[in-house]
mmCIF file of C-alpha atoms in Angstrom:
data_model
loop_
_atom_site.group_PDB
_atom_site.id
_atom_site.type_symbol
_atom_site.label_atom_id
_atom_site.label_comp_id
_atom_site.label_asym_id
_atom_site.label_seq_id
_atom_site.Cartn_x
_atom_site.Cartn_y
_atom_site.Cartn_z
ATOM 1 C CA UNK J 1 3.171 0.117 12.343
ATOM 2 C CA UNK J 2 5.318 1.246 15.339
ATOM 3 C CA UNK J 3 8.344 2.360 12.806
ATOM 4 C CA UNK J 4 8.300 3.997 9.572
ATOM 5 C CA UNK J 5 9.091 1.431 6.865
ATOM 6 C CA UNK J 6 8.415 -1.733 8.868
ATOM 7 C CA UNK J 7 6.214 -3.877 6.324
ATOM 8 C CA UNK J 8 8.489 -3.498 4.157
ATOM 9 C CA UNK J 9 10.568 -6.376 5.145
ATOM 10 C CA UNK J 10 7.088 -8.166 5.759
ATOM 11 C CA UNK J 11 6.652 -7.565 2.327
ATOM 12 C CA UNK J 12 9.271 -9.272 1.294
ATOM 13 C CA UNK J 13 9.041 -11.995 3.010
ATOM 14 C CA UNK J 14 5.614 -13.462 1.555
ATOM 15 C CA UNK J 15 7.348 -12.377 -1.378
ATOM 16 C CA UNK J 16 10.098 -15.416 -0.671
ATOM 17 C CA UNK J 17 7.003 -17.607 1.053
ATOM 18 C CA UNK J 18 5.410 -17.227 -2.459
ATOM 19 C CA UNK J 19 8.231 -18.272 -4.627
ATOM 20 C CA UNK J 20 9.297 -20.979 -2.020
ATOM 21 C CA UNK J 21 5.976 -22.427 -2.513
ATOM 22 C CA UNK J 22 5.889 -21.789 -6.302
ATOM 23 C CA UNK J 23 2.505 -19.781 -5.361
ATOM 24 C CA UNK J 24 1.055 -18.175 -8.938
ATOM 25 C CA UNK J 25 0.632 -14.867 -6.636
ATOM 26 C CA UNK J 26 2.205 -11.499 -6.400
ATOM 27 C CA UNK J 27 3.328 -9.334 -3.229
ATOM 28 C CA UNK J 28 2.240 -5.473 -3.059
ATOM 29 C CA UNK J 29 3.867 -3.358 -0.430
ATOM 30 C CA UNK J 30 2.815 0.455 -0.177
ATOM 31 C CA UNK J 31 5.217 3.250 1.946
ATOM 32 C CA UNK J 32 5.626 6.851 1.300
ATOM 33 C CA UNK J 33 8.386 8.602 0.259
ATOM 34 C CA UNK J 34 9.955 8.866 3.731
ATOM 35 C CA UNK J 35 10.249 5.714 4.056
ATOM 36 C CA UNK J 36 12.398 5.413 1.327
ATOM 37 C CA UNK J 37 15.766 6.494 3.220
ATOM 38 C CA UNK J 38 14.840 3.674 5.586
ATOM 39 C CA UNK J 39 17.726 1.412 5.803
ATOM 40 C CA UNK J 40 15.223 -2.008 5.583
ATOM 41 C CA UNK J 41 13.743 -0.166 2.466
ATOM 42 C CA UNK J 42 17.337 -0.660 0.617
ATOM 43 C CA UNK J 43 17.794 -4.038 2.238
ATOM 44 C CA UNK J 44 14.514 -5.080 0.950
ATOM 45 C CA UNK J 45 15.340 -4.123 -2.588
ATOM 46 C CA UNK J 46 18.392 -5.730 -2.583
ATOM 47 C CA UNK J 47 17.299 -8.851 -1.479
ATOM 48 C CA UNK J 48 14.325 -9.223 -3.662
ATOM 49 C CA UNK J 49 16.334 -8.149 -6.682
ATOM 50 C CA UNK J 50 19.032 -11.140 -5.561
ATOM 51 C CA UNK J 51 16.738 -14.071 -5.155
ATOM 52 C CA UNK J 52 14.284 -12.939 -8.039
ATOM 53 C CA UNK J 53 11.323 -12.468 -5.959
ATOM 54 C CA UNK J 54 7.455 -11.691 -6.658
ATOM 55 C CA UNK J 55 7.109 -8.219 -5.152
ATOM 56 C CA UNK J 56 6.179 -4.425 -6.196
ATOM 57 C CA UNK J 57 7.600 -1.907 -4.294
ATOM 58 C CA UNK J 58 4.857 1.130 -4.941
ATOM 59 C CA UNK J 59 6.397 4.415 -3.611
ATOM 60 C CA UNK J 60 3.271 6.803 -2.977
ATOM 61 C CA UNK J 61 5.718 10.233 -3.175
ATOM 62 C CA UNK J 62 3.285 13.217 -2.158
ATOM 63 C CA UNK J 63 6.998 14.961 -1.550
ATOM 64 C CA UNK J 64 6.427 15.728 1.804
ATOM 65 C CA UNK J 65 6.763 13.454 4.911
ATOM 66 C CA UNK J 66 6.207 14.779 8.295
ATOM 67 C CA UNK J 67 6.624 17.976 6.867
ATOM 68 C CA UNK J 68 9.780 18.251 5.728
ATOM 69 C CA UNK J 69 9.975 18.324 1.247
ATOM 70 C CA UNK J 70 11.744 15.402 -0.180
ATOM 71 C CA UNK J 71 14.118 17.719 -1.936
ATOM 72 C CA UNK J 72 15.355 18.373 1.583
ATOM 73 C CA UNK J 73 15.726 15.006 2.531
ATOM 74 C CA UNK J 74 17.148 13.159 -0.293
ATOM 75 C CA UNK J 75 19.788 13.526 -1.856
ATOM 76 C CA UNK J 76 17.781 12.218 -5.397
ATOM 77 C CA UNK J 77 15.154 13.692 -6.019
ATOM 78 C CA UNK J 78 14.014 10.821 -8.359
ATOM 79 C CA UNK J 79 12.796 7.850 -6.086
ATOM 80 C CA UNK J 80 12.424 5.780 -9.334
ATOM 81 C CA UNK J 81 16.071 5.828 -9.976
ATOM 82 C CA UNK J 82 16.883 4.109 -6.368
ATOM 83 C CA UNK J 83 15.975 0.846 -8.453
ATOM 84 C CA UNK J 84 19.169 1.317 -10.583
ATOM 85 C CA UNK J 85 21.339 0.250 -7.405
ATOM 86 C CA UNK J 86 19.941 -3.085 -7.466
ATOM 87 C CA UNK J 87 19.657 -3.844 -11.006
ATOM 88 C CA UNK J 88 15.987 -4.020 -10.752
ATOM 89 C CA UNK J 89 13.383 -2.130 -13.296
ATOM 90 C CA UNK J 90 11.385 0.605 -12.212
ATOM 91 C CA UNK J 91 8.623 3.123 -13.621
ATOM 92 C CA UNK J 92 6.899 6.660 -12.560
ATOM 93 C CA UNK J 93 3.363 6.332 -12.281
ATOM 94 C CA UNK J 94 0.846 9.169 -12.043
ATOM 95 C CA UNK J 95 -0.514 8.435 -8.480
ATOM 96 C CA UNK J 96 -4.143 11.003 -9.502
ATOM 97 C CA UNK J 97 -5.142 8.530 -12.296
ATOM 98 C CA UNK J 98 -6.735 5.694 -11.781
ATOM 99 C CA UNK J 99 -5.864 4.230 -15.172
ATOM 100 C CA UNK J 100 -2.470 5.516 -15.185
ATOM 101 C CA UNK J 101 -1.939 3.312 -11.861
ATOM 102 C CA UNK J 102 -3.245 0.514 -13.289
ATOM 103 C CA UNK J 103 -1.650 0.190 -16.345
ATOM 104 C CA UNK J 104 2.181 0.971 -14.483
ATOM 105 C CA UNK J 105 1.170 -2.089 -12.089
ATOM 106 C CA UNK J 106 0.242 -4.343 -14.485
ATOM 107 C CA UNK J 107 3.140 -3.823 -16.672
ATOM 108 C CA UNK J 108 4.881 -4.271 -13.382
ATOM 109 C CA UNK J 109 2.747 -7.941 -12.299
ATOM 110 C CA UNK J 110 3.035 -9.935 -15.519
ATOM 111 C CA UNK J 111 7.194 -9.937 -14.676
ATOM 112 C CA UNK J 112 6.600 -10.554 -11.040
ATOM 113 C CA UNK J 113 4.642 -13.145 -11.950
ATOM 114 C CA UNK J 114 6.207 -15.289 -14.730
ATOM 115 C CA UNK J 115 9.435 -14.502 -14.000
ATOM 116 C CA UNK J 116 9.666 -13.359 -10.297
ATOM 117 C CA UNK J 117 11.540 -9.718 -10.785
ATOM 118 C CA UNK J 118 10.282 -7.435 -9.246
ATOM 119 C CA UNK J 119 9.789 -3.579 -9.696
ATOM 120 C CA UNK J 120 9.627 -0.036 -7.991
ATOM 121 C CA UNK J 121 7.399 2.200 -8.929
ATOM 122 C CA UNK J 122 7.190 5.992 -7.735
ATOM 123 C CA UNK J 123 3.470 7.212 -7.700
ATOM 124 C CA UNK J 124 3.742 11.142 -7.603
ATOM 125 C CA UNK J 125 0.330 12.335 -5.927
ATOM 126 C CA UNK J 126 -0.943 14.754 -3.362
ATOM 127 C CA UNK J 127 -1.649 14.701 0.742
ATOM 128 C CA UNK J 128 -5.038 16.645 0.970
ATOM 129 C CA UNK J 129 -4.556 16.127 5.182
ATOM 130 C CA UNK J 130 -2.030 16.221 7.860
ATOM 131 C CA UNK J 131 -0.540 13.485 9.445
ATOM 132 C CA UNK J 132 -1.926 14.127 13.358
ATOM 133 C CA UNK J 133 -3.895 17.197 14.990
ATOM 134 C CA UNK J 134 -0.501 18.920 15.398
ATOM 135 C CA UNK J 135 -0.187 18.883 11.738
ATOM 136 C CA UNK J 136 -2.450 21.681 9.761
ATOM 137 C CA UNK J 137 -3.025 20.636 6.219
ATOM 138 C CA UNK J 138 -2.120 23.939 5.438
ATOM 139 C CA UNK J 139 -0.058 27.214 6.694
ATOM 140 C CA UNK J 140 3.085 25.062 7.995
ATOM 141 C CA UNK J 141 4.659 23.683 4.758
ATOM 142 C CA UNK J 142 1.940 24.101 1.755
ATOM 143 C CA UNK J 143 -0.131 27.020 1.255
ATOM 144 C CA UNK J 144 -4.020 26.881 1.220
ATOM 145 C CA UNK J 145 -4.037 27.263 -2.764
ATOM 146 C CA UNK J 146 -1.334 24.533 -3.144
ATOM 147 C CA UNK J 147 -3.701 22.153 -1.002
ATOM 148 C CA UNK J 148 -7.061 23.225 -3.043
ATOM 149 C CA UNK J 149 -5.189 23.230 -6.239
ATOM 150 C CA UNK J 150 -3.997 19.401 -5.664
ATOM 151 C CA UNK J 151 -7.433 18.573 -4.463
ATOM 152 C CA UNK J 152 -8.861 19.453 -8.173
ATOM 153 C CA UNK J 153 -6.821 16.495 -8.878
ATOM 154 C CA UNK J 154 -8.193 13.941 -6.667
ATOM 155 C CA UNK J 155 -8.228 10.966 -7.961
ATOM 156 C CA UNK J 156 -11.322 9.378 -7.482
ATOM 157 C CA UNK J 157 -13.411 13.037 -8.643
ATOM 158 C CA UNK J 158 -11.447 12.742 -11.672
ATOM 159 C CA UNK J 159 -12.037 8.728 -12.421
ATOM 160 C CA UNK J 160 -15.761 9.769 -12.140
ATOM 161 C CA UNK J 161 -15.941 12.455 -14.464
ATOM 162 C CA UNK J 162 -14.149 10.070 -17.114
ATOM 163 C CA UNK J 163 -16.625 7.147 -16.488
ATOM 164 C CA UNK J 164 -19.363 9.915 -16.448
ATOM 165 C CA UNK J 165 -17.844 11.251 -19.866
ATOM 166 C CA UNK J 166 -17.603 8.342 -21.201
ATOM 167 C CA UNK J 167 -21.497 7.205 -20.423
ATOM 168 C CA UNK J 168 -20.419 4.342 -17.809
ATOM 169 C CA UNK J 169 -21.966 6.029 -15.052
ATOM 170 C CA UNK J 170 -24.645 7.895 -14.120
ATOM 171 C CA UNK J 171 -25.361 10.442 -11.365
ATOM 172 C CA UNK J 172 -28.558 8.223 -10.415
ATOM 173 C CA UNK J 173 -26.036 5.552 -10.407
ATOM 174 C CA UNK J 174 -23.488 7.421 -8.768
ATOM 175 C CA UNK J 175 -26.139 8.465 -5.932
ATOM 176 C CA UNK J 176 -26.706 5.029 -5.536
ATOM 177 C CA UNK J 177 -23.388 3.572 -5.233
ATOM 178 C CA UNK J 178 -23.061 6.181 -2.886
ATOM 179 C CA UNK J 179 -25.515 5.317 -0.016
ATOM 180 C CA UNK J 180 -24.858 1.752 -0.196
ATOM 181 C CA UNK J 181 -21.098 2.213 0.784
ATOM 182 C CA UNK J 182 -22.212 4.737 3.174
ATOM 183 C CA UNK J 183 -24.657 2.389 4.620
ATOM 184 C CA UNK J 184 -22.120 -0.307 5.388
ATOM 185 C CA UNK J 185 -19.807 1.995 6.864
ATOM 186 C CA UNK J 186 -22.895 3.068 9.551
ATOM 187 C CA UNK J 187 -23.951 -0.492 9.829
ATOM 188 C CA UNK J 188 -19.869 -1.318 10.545
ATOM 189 C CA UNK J 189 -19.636 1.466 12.539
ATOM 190 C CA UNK J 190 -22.944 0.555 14.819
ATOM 191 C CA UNK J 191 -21.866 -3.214 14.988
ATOM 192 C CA UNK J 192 -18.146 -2.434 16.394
ATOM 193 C CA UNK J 193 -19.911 0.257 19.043
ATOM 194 C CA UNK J 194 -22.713 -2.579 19.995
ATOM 195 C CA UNK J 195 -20.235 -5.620 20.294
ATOM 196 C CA UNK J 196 -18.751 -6.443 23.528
ATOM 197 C CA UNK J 197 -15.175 -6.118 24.519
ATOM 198 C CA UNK J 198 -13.223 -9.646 23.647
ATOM 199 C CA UNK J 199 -12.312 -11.675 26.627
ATOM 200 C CA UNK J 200 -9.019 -11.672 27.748
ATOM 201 C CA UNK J 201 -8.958 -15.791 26.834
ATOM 202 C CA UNK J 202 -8.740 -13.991 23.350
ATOM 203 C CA UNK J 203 -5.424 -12.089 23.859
ATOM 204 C CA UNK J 204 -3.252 -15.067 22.364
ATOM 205 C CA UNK J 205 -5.763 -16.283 19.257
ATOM 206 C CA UNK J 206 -3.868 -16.022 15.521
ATOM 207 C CA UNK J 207 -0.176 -14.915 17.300
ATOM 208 C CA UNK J 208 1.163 -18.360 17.502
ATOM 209 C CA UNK J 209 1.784 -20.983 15.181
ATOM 210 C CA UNK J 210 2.279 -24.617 14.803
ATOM 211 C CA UNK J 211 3.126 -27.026 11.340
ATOM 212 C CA UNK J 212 1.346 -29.461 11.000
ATOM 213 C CA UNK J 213 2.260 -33.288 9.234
ATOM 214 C CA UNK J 214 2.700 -31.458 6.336
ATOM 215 C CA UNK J 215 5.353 -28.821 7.402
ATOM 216 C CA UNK J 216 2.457 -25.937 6.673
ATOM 217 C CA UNK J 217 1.972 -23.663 9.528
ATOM 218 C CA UNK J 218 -1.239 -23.011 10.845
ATOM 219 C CA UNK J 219 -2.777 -20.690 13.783
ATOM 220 C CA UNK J 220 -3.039 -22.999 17.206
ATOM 221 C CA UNK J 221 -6.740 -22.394 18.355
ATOM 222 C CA UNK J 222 -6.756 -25.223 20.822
ATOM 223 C CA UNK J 223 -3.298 -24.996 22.598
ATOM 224 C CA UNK J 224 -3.110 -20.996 23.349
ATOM 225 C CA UNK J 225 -1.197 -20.175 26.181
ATOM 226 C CA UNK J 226 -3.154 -19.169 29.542
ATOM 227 C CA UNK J 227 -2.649 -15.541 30.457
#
């Protein structure tokens, strides 16, 4: 995205498309917390909340943006309670627990779904990296123990030890899940560095579309436009 915030308006527009086409489907949009004081972020909210529409708005609030702590930058500190503005529900999740997630969004889909209202939930996790090169994970805005301390939390670590715990996984198992996924991220990896360059004929493929007898659009691959 070239601006902070900017598919959140995206969002909620296959949110409409879905209820427009009575679609048994739900819209999630992610953001983090700095896009919250995003002027299309409130629009959004309001919208969805006045034509009933199938979205979740998930906040992932790791309280800092581009450095700068969200008690700095908001005037409330509880992203949850934005919701209240527009008459829509909302819930706190804890965004280092898997299960915790899940169980927050689901409560949050079944609505969405049946009854198109739609819901904002604040994830509170941690940012174990910068944003860029020019921002240190550590030393600027969070100390080195904060940083180490979150990452005992990490989400996924912690998800294993429960299934682990709980004799759903083993570490032979784990090993093995392991070196598939990072065998299709090297065989990815080599594919994209082997393949050619698209041709230029390529530049206009997917952007436009057409509708077709039945008023459904659909991606022109025969009419492009010449460069």
């Amino acid at each position: 995205q070239g601006i902070v915030g900017g598919q959140i308006p995206r969002a909620l527009g296959v949110a409409w498309k879905i209820k427009y086409r009575e679609e048994d489907r739900v819209m999630q949009v992610y953001l983090g917390e700095a896009a919250v004081n995003q002027g299309a972020f409130h629009e959004s909210l309001n919208m969805a909340a006045l034509w009933k529409l199938p979205v979740i708005y998930i906040v992932e609030n790791n309280r800092f943006g581009m450095g700068t702590a969200w008690e700095r930058a908001s005037s409330l500190y509880d992203i949850s309670q934005k919701a209240n503005a527009y008459d829509m529900p909302s819930a706190v999740a804890d965004g280092m627990d898997v299960l915790d997630m899940r169980r927050v969004t689901m409560e949050a889909v079944d609505p969405a779904r049946t009854e198109k209202i739609p819901t904002l939930i604040e994830a509170r996790c941690h940012r174990f990296m910068g944003h860029s090169m020019s921002d240190p994970v550590h030393g600027v805005y969070r100390t080195k123990e904060d940083v180490e301390g979150a990452k005992q939390q990490d989400p996924i670590h912690t998800f294993i030890m429960q299934l682990k715990d709980k004799n759903f996984l083993t570490d032979d198992e784990l090993k093995a899940m392991d070196a598939k996924i990072q065998g299709e991220v090297e065989d990815a990896a080599q594919f994209a560095d082997e393949s050619p360059e698209p041709g230029i004929e390529e530049l206009y493929t997917d952007v436009y579309a057409e509708e077709n007898e039945h008023g459904r659009l659909f991606f022109d691959q025969k009419n492009r436009l010449e460069p």
